[in-house]
Amino acid sequence: MKLVIETPVKAFILQATGDEMDILTAQLTFTHIGNQHLYKRLLDNFWFKSKNPIKWQEQLDELKKKLKFTLIFEENGRKFIRPGSIPYLLGKINLDIENKVVYPDPKKIAWAKPLPFELYPYQQAGWEYLLEEAHGNVSFATGTGKSFTIIKLARELGLKTAIVVPSKAIFLEMLKLFEYHFGKGKVGTFGNGSKKIGKLFTVCIADSIVNIQPGTEEWEFFSNLDALIVDESHTFGSETLEEICHGVLSGIPYRWFFSATQGRGDGTLKLLQSVIGRTVHEITTKEAVDKGYICPHEYVIVELESSNPNMAPKDALEAKRVHVLRNRNIAAFIAKYCNTICPATGQQVLVLVEELDQISLLINQLKVPYLYAHAETKKERLAELGLEKVKTEESIDQFNQNKASVLIATSVAHVGVNIFPVHACMSWIGGTSEVRCKQATIGRSIRKLSSSPYADKCVPKNKAVIFDFMVSDIPL
């Protein structure tokens, strides 16, 4: 099979036998498990079907179209695939590949302030392999320093680059790093209410990129950049990541993706791979612990009963809310642990939650200084819960300085933020996605305290203990 990569996102099929096309189709077809679940729920929704059968059938037909996908596309009668898929086809089909994409020569720039340390060997190898690969990804375990690898890669390339992140919290941390190491004059922004384009480096929030319209100044700027760096790529929905990278950013030649878990639990792994390309380097959590890059950690599963055992919602999400997220027994356990351990040892505790109600339930029982981080801004909702509007980055910074024994955080601080003095982490988020459970609990717990600028203000941290909860009297 002859493939010609004519653009960074299109590899056209010029020569292929029928058997080769059959193999290619099989390799690039997947079932969207998330949509399959939605389809089954709608199919079993007899109430909706009886109330509005026409609307029910329309939605069912629409979902049916989104169950299976094949990553072979057509443009003006010519078939193409995504170049990112090619590494995953090697060994399964004979390929003759020609790459016509032009990659500008790197122009390494000077530091405003250099990194204050030497990169670890895996970080050094990571940026070197990516620069050589031009389109690929690395999988670095949470807490192993993806951000500094990104900084080094951007410096060595020295070309106009968009750094795309999934959230405001990561945006602010990445912006701070880029401005510190390269100077504010070289760093632009696109997101969080700030739009400053035309700079060498532009730190962006993904949701802002999605909204760029053709024909605008922003479209012209982003479509003509030299490099794209995406941080925490696994946290994007596969469709969202594809829309960003194959839309306004489709003309960018250098394409690099960073994540702790380059995987998917919804069946869309092949779609993700088509975007991120080959994994050129990897370090696992176990390897990072064994080599002393991150803090040792262990899990403790606490079995407790539901505080509302007589309630039995049929909906799984509502059952989780009743028996886990609003379980007063779990709140009491966390409060008792914090009220006892923190004053006696000086250790600090991070509590990860999903809902604001959990914060209210817990702080009423805490007798030690606490902080919380959330994204709620509505005064009525905050007043109802007895909470205040806060800035995530300020809460985390104060916790890092040991100005509170406990930090309670919603999803705004579950990914990509640096929280150092976590001696114990309470995972009060229930059975959410596999990726998020790992990323949130391990990721926020295992950063070495010695890496914190406030290490001298905190009690030494030899390991992190992660508590999770099993509600023993309710079927899983």
Coordinates of N, CA, C and O in Angstrom, one line a residue, residues 199-324:
K199 N 2.7 36.1 19.6 CA 4.0 35.8 20.3 C 4.6 34.5 19.8 O 4.0 33.8 19.1
L200 N 5.8 34.3 20.3 CA 6.5 33.1 19.9 C 5.8 31.8 20.5 O 5.6 30.9 19.8
F201 N 5.4 31.9 21.8 CA 4.7 30.8 22.4 C 3.3 31.3 22.8 O 3.2 32.5 23.4
T202 N 2.3 30.5 22.6 CA 0.9 30.9 23.0 C 0.3 29.8 23.9 O 0.1 28.7 23.4
V203 N 0.1 30.1 25.1 CA -0.5 29.1 26.0 C -2.1 29.2 25.9 O -2.6 30.3 26.0
C204 N -2.7 28.1 25.6 CA -4.2 28.2 25.3 C -5.0 27.2 26.1 O -4.4 26.1 26.5
I205 N -6.2 27.5 26.3 CA -7.2 26.5 26.8 C -8.0 25.9 25.7 O -8.4 26.7 24.8
A206 N -8.1 24.6 25.7 CA -8.7 23.9 24.5 C -10.1 24.5 24.1 O -10.4 24.6 22.9
D207 N -10.9 24.8 25.1 CA -12.3 25.2 24.8 C -12.3 26.5 24.0 O -13.2 26.8 23.2
S208 N -11.3 27.3 24.2 CA -11.2 28.6 23.5 C -10.7 28.4 22.0 O -11.2 29.0 21.1
I209 N -9.9 27.4 21.8 CA -9.4 27.0 20.5 C -10.6 26.5 19.6 O -10.7 26.8 18.4
V210 N -11.4 25.7 20.2 CA -12.6 25.1 19.5 C -13.5 26.2 18.9 O -14.1 26.0 17.8
N211 N -13.6 27.3 19.6 CA -14.5 28.3 19.1 C -14.0 29.3 18.1 O -14.7 30.2 17.7
I212 N -12.7 29.1 17.6 CA -12.2 30.0 16.6 C -12.9 29.8 15.3 O -13.0 28.6 14.8
Q213 N -13.3 30.9 14.6 CA -14.0 30.8 13.4 C -13.1 31.1 12.2 O -12.2 31.9 12.3
P214 N -13.3 30.4 11.0 CA -12.5 30.6 9.8 C -12.7 32.1 9.4 O -13.7 32.7 9.6
G215 N -11.6 32.6 8.9 CA -11.6 34.0 8.4 C -11.3 35.0 9.4 O -11.1 36.2 9.1
T216 N -11.1 34.6 10.7 CA -10.8 35.6 11.7 C -9.2 35.7 11.8 O -8.5 34.9 11.3
E217 N -8.8 36.8 12.5 CA -7.4 37.0 12.8 C -6.8 35.8 13.6 O -5.7 35.4 13.3
E218 N -7.6 35.3 14.5 CA -7.1 34.2 15.3 C -6.9 32.9 14.5 O -6.0 32.2 14.6
W219 N -7.9 32.7 13.6 CA -7.7 31.5 12.7 C -6.5 31.6 11.8 O -5.7 30.7 11.7
E220 N -6.2 32.8 11.3 CA -5.0 33.0 10.5 C -3.8 32.8 11.3 O -2.8 32.1 10.8
F221 N -3.7 33.2 12.5 CA -2.6 33.1 13.4 C -2.3 31.6 13.7 O -1.2 31.1 13.5
F222 N -3.3 30.9 14.3 CA -3.1 29.6 14.8 C -2.9 28.6 13.6 O -2.2 27.6 13.8
S223 N -3.5 28.8 12.5 CA -3.4 27.9 11.4 C -2.0 27.9 10.7 O -1.6 27.1 9.9
N224 N -1.2 29.0 11.1 CA 0.1 29.1 10.5 C 1.3 29.0 11.5 O 2.4 29.4 11.2
L225 N 1.0 28.4 12.6 CA 2.1 28.1 13.6 C 3.0 26.9 13.1 O 2.6 26.2 12.2
D226 N 4.1 26.8 13.8 CA 5.0 25.7 13.4 C 4.9 24.5 14.3 O 5.2 23.4 13.8
A227 N 4.4 24.6 15.5 CA 4.4 23.5 16.4 C 3.2 23.5 17.3 O 2.7 24.6 17.7
L228 N 2.7 22.4 17.7 CA 1.6 22.2 18.6 C 2.0 21.3 19.7 O 2.5 20.2 19.5
I229 N 1.9 21.7 20.9 CA 2.1 20.9 22.1 C 0.8 20.8 22.9 O 0.3 21.8 23.3
V230 N 0.4 19.6 23.1 CA -0.9 19.4 23.9 C -0.5 18.7 25.2 O 0.1 17.6 25.2
D231 N -0.9 19.3 26.3 CA -0.6 18.7 27.7 C -1.8 18.0 28.2 O -3.0 18.4 27.9
E232 N -1.6 16.9 28.9 CA -2.7 16.1 29.5 C -3.7 15.7 28.4 O -4.9 15.8 28.5
S233 N -3.1 15.1 27.3 CA -4.0 14.8 26.1 C -5.0 13.8 26.4 O -6.1 13.8 25.8
H234 N -4.8 12.9 27.4 CA -5.8 11.9 27.7 C -7.0 12.5 28.4 O -8.1 11.8 28.4
T235 N -7.0 13.7 28.9 CA -8.1 14.2 29.6 C -9.1 14.8 28.6 O -10.3 15.1 29.0
F236 N -8.7 15.1 27.4 CA -9.6 15.6 26.4 C -10.5 14.4 25.9 O -10.1 13.3 25.7
G237 N -11.8 14.7 25.6 CA -12.6 13.7 24.9 C -11.9 13.5 23.5 O -11.4 14.5 22.9
S238 N -11.9 12.3 23.0 CA -11.2 12.0 21.8 C -11.8 12.9 20.6 O -11.0 13.4 19.8
E239 N -13.1 13.1 20.6 CA -13.7 13.9 19.5 C -13.3 15.3 19.7 O -13.0 16.0 18.6
T240 N -13.1 15.8 20.9 CA -12.7 17.2 21.1 C -11.3 17.4 20.6 O -10.9 18.4 20.0
L241 N -10.4 16.5 21.0 CA -9.0 16.5 20.6 C -8.9 16.5 19.1 O -8.1 17.2 18.5
E242 N -9.7 15.7 18.5 CA -9.7 15.6 17.0 C -10.1 16.9 16.4 O -9.5 17.4 15.4
E243 N -11.2 17.5 16.9 CA -11.7 18.7 16.4 C -10.7 19.9 16.5 O -10.5 20.7 15.6
I244 N -9.9 19.9 17.6 CA -8.9 20.9 17.7 C -7.7 20.7 16.8 O -7.3 21.6 16.0
C245 N -7.2 19.5 16.8 CA -5.9 19.2 16.1 C -6.2 19.0 14.6 O -5.2 19.2 13.8
H246 N -7.4 18.7 14.2 CA -7.6 18.5 12.7 C -8.5 19.6 12.2 O -9.0 19.5 11.1
G247 N -8.7 20.6 13.0 CA -9.5 21.8 12.5 C -8.6 23.0 12.3 O -7.7 23.0 11.4
V248 N -8.7 24.0 13.1 CA -7.9 25.2 13.0 C -6.4 24.9 13.1 O -5.6 25.6 12.5
L249 N -6.0 23.9 13.8 CA -4.6 23.6 14.0 C -4.0 22.5 13.0 O -2.9 22.0 13.2
S250 N -4.8 22.2 12.0 CA -4.5 21.1 11.1 C -3.3 21.3 10.2 O -2.6 20.4 9.8
G251 N -2.9 22.6 10.0 CA -1.7 22.9 9.2 C -0.4 22.9 9.9 O 0.7 23.1 9.3
I252 N -0.4 22.7 11.2 CA 0.8 22.8 12.0 C 1.7 21.5 11.8 O 1.2 20.4 12.1
P253 N 2.9 21.6 11.4 CA 3.7 20.4 11.1 C 4.2 19.6 12.4 O 4.0 18.4 12.5
Y254 N 4.9 20.3 13.3 CA 5.3 19.6 14.5 C 4.1 19.4 15.4 O 3.4 20.4 15.8
R255 N 3.9 18.2 15.9 CA 2.7 17.9 16.7 C 3.1 16.9 17.8 O 3.4 15.7 17.6
W256 N 3.0 17.4 19.1 CA 3.5 16.6 20.2 C 2.5 16.6 21.3 O 1.8 17.6 21.6
F257 N 2.4 15.4 22.0 CA 1.3 15.2 23.0 C 1.9 14.6 24.2 O 2.7 13.6 24.2
F258 N 1.5 15.1 25.4 CA 2.0 14.7 26.7 C 0.9 14.2 27.5 O -0.2 14.8 27.6
S259 N 1.1 13.1 28.2 CA 0.1 12.5 29.1 C 0.7 11.5 30.1 O 1.7 11.0 29.8
A260 N -0.1 11.3 31.1 CA 0.3 10.2 32.1 C -0.3 8.9 31.6 O 0.3 7.9 32.0
T261 N -1.3 8.9 30.9 CA -2.0 7.7 30.5 C -2.6 7.9 29.1 O -3.7 8.4 28.9
Q262 N -1.8 7.5 28.1 CA -2.3 7.6 26.7 C -3.2 6.5 26.4 O -3.0 5.6 25.7
G263 N -4.4 6.5 27.1 CA -5.4 5.5 26.9 C -6.8 6.0 26.9 O -7.0 7.2 27.2
R264 N -7.7 5.1 26.7 CA -9.2 5.5 26.7 C -10.0 4.3 27.2 O -9.7 3.1 26.9
G265 N -11.0 4.6 28.0 CA -11.9 3.5 28.5 C -13.2 3.5 27.8 O -14.0 2.7 28.1
D266 N -13.4 4.3 26.7 CA -14.7 4.4 26.1 C -14.6 3.8 24.7 O -15.5 4.0 23.9
G267 N -13.6 3.1 24.4 CA -13.5 2.4 23.1 C -12.9 3.3 22.0 O -12.8 2.8 20.8
T268 N -12.5 4.5 22.3 CA -12.0 5.4 21.2 C -10.5 5.5 21.2 O -9.9 6.5 20.7
L269 N -9.8 4.5 21.6 CA -8.3 4.5 21.6 C -7.8 4.7 20.2 O -6.8 5.5 20.1
K270 N -8.3 4.1 19.2 CA -7.8 4.2 17.9 C -8.0 5.7 17.4 O -7.1 6.2 16.6
L271 N -9.0 6.3 17.8 CA -9.2 7.7 17.4 C -8.2 8.6 18.1 O -7.6 9.5 17.5
L272 N -7.9 8.3 19.4 CA -6.8 9.0 20.1 C -5.5 8.8 19.4 O -4.7 9.8 19.2
Q273 N -5.2 7.6 19.1 CA -3.9 7.3 18.5 C -3.8 8.0 17.1 O -2.7 8.4 16.8
S274 N -4.9 8.1 16.4 CA -4.8 8.8 15.1 C -4.4 10.3 15.3 O -3.9 10.9 14.3
V275 N -4.7 10.8 16.5 CA -4.3 12.2 16.7 C -2.9 12.4 17.3 O -2.1 13.2 16.8
I276 N -2.5 11.5 18.2 CA -1.3 11.7 19.0 C -0.1 11.0 18.4 O 1.1 11.3 18.8
G277 N -0.3 10.1 17.4 CA 0.9 9.4 16.8 C 1.5 8.4 17.7 O 0.9 7.9 18.7
R278 N 2.8 8.1 17.4 CA 3.5 7.0 18.1 C 4.0 7.5 19.5 O 4.4 8.6 19.7
T279 N 4.0 6.6 20.5 CA 4.5 6.8 21.8 C 6.0 6.6 21.7 O 6.5 5.5 21.5
V280 N 6.8 7.7 21.8 CA 8.3 7.6 21.6 C 9.1 7.3 22.9 O 10.2 6.8 22.9
H281 N 8.4 7.6 24.1 CA 9.1 7.3 25.3 C 8.1 7.2 26.5 O 7.0 7.8 26.4
E282 N 8.4 6.4 27.5 CA 7.4 6.1 28.5 C 8.2 5.9 29.8 O 9.2 5.3 29.9
I283 N 7.5 6.3 30.9 CA 8.0 6.0 32.3 C 6.8 5.7 33.1 O 5.8 6.5 33.1
T284 N 6.7 4.5 33.7 CA 5.6 4.1 34.5 C 5.7 4.6 35.9 O 6.8 5.0 36.4
T285 N 4.6 4.6 36.7 CA 4.6 5.0 38.1 C 5.5 4.1 38.9 O 6.3 4.6 39.7
K286 N 5.5 2.8 38.7 CA 6.4 1.9 39.4 C 7.9 2.2 39.2 O 8.7 2.3 40.1
E287 N 8.2 2.4 37.9 CA 9.6 2.8 37.6 C 10.0 4.1 38.2 O 11.1 4.2 38.7
A288 N 9.1 5.1 38.2 CA 9.4 6.4 38.7 C 9.6 6.3 40.3 O 10.5 7.0 40.8
V289 N 8.8 5.5 40.9 CA 9.0 5.3 42.4 C 10.3 4.6 42.7 O 11.1 5.0 43.5
D290 N 10.6 3.5 41.9 CA 11.8 2.7 42.1 C 13.1 3.5 41.9 O 14.1 3.3 42.6
K291 N 13.0 4.5 41.0 CA 14.2 5.3 40.7 C 14.3 6.6 41.5 O 15.1 7.4 41.3
G292 N 13.3 6.8 42.4 CA 13.3 7.9 43.3 C 12.8 9.2 42.7 O 13.1 10.3 43.2
Y293 N 12.1 9.1 41.5 CA 11.6 10.4 40.9 C 10.3 10.9 41.5 O 10.1 12.1 41.5
I294 N 9.6 10.0 42.1 CA 8.3 10.4 42.8 C 8.2 9.7 44.1 O 9.0 8.7 44.4
C295 N 7.3 10.1 45.0 CA 7.2 9.6 46.3 C 6.5 8.2 46.4 O 5.6 8.0 45.7
P296 N 7.0 7.3 47.2 CA 6.3 6.0 47.4 C 4.9 6.3 47.9 O 4.7 7.3 48.6
H297 N 4.0 5.4 47.6 CA 2.6 5.6 48.0 C 1.9 4.2 48.2 O 2.4 3.2 47.6
E298 N 0.9 4.2 49.0 CA 0.1 2.9 49.2 C -1.3 3.3 49.3 O -1.7 4.4 49.7
Y299 N -2.2 2.3 49.0 CA -3.6 2.4 49.1 C -4.2 1.8 50.4 O -3.7 0.7 50.7
V300 N -5.2 2.4 51.0 CA -5.9 1.8 52.1 C -7.4 1.9 51.7 O -7.9 2.9 51.4
I301 N -8.1 0.7 51.7 CA -9.5 0.7 51.4 C -10.3 0.6 52.7 O -10.1 -0.3 53.5
V302 N -11.1 1.6 52.9 CA -11.9 1.7 54.1 C -13.3 1.3 53.9 O -14.0 1.8 53.0
E303 N -13.8 0.2 54.6 CA -15.1 -0.2 54.4 C -16.0 0.4 55.4 O -15.8 0.4 56.6
L304 N -17.1 1.1 54.9 CA -18.1 1.8 55.7 C -19.5 1.4 55.2 O -19.6 1.0 54.0
E305 N -20.5 1.7 56.0 CA -21.8 1.4 55.6 C -22.4 2.7 55.1 O -22.0 3.8 55.4
S306 N -23.5 2.6 54.3 CA -24.2 3.8 53.8 C -24.9 4.5 55.0 O -25.4 3.8 55.9
S307 N -25.0 5.8 54.9 CA -25.7 6.5 55.9 C -27.2 6.6 55.6 O -28.0 7.1 56.3
N308 N -27.5 6.1 54.3 CA -28.9 6.1 53.9 C -29.2 4.7 53.3 O -29.5 4.6 52.1
P309 N -29.1 3.7 54.0 CA -29.2 2.3 53.4 C -30.6 2.0 52.9 O -30.7 1.1 52.1
N310 N -31.6 2.7 53.3 CA -33.0 2.4 52.9 C -33.3 3.0 51.5 O -34.3 2.7 50.9
M311 N -32.4 3.9 51.1 CA -32.7 4.5 49.8 C -32.0 3.6 48.7 O -30.9 3.2 48.8
A312 N -32.8 3.4 47.6 CA -32.3 2.5 46.6 C -32.6 3.0 45.2 O -33.5 2.5 44.5
P313 N -31.9 4.1 44.8 CA -32.2 4.7 43.5 C -31.8 3.6 42.4 O -30.9 2.9 42.5
K314 N -32.6 3.6 41.3 CA -32.4 2.7 40.2 C -31.2 3.2 39.3 O -30.5 2.4 38.7
D315 N -31.1 4.5 39.2 CA -30.1 5.1 38.4 C -28.7 5.0 39.1 O -28.6 5.3 40.3
A316 N -27.7 4.4 38.4 CA -26.4 4.2 39.0 C -25.7 5.5 39.5 O -25.1 5.5 40.6
L317 N -25.9 6.6 38.8 CA -25.2 7.8 39.2 C -25.9 8.4 40.4 O -25.2 8.9 41.3
E318 N -27.2 8.2 40.5 CA -27.9 8.7 41.7 C -27.6 7.8 42.9 O -27.4 8.3 44.0
A319 N -27.4 6.5 42.7 CA -27.0 5.6 43.8 C -25.6 6.0 44.3 O -25.4 6.0 45.5
K320 N -24.7 6.3 43.4 CA -23.4 6.7 43.8 C -23.5 8.0 44.6 O -22.8 8.1 45.7
R321 N -24.3 8.9 44.2 CA -24.5 10.2 44.9 C -25.0 10.0 46.4 O -24.5 10.5 47.3
V322 N -26.0 9.1 46.5 CA -26.6 8.9 47.8 C -25.7 8.1 48.7 O -25.5 8.4 49.9
H323 N -25.1 7.0 48.2 CA -24.4 6.1 49.1 C -22.9 6.4 49.2 O -22.2 5.9 50.2
V324 N -22.3 7.2 48.3 CA -20.9 7.5 48.4 C -20.7 9.0 48.6 O -20.1 9.4 49.6

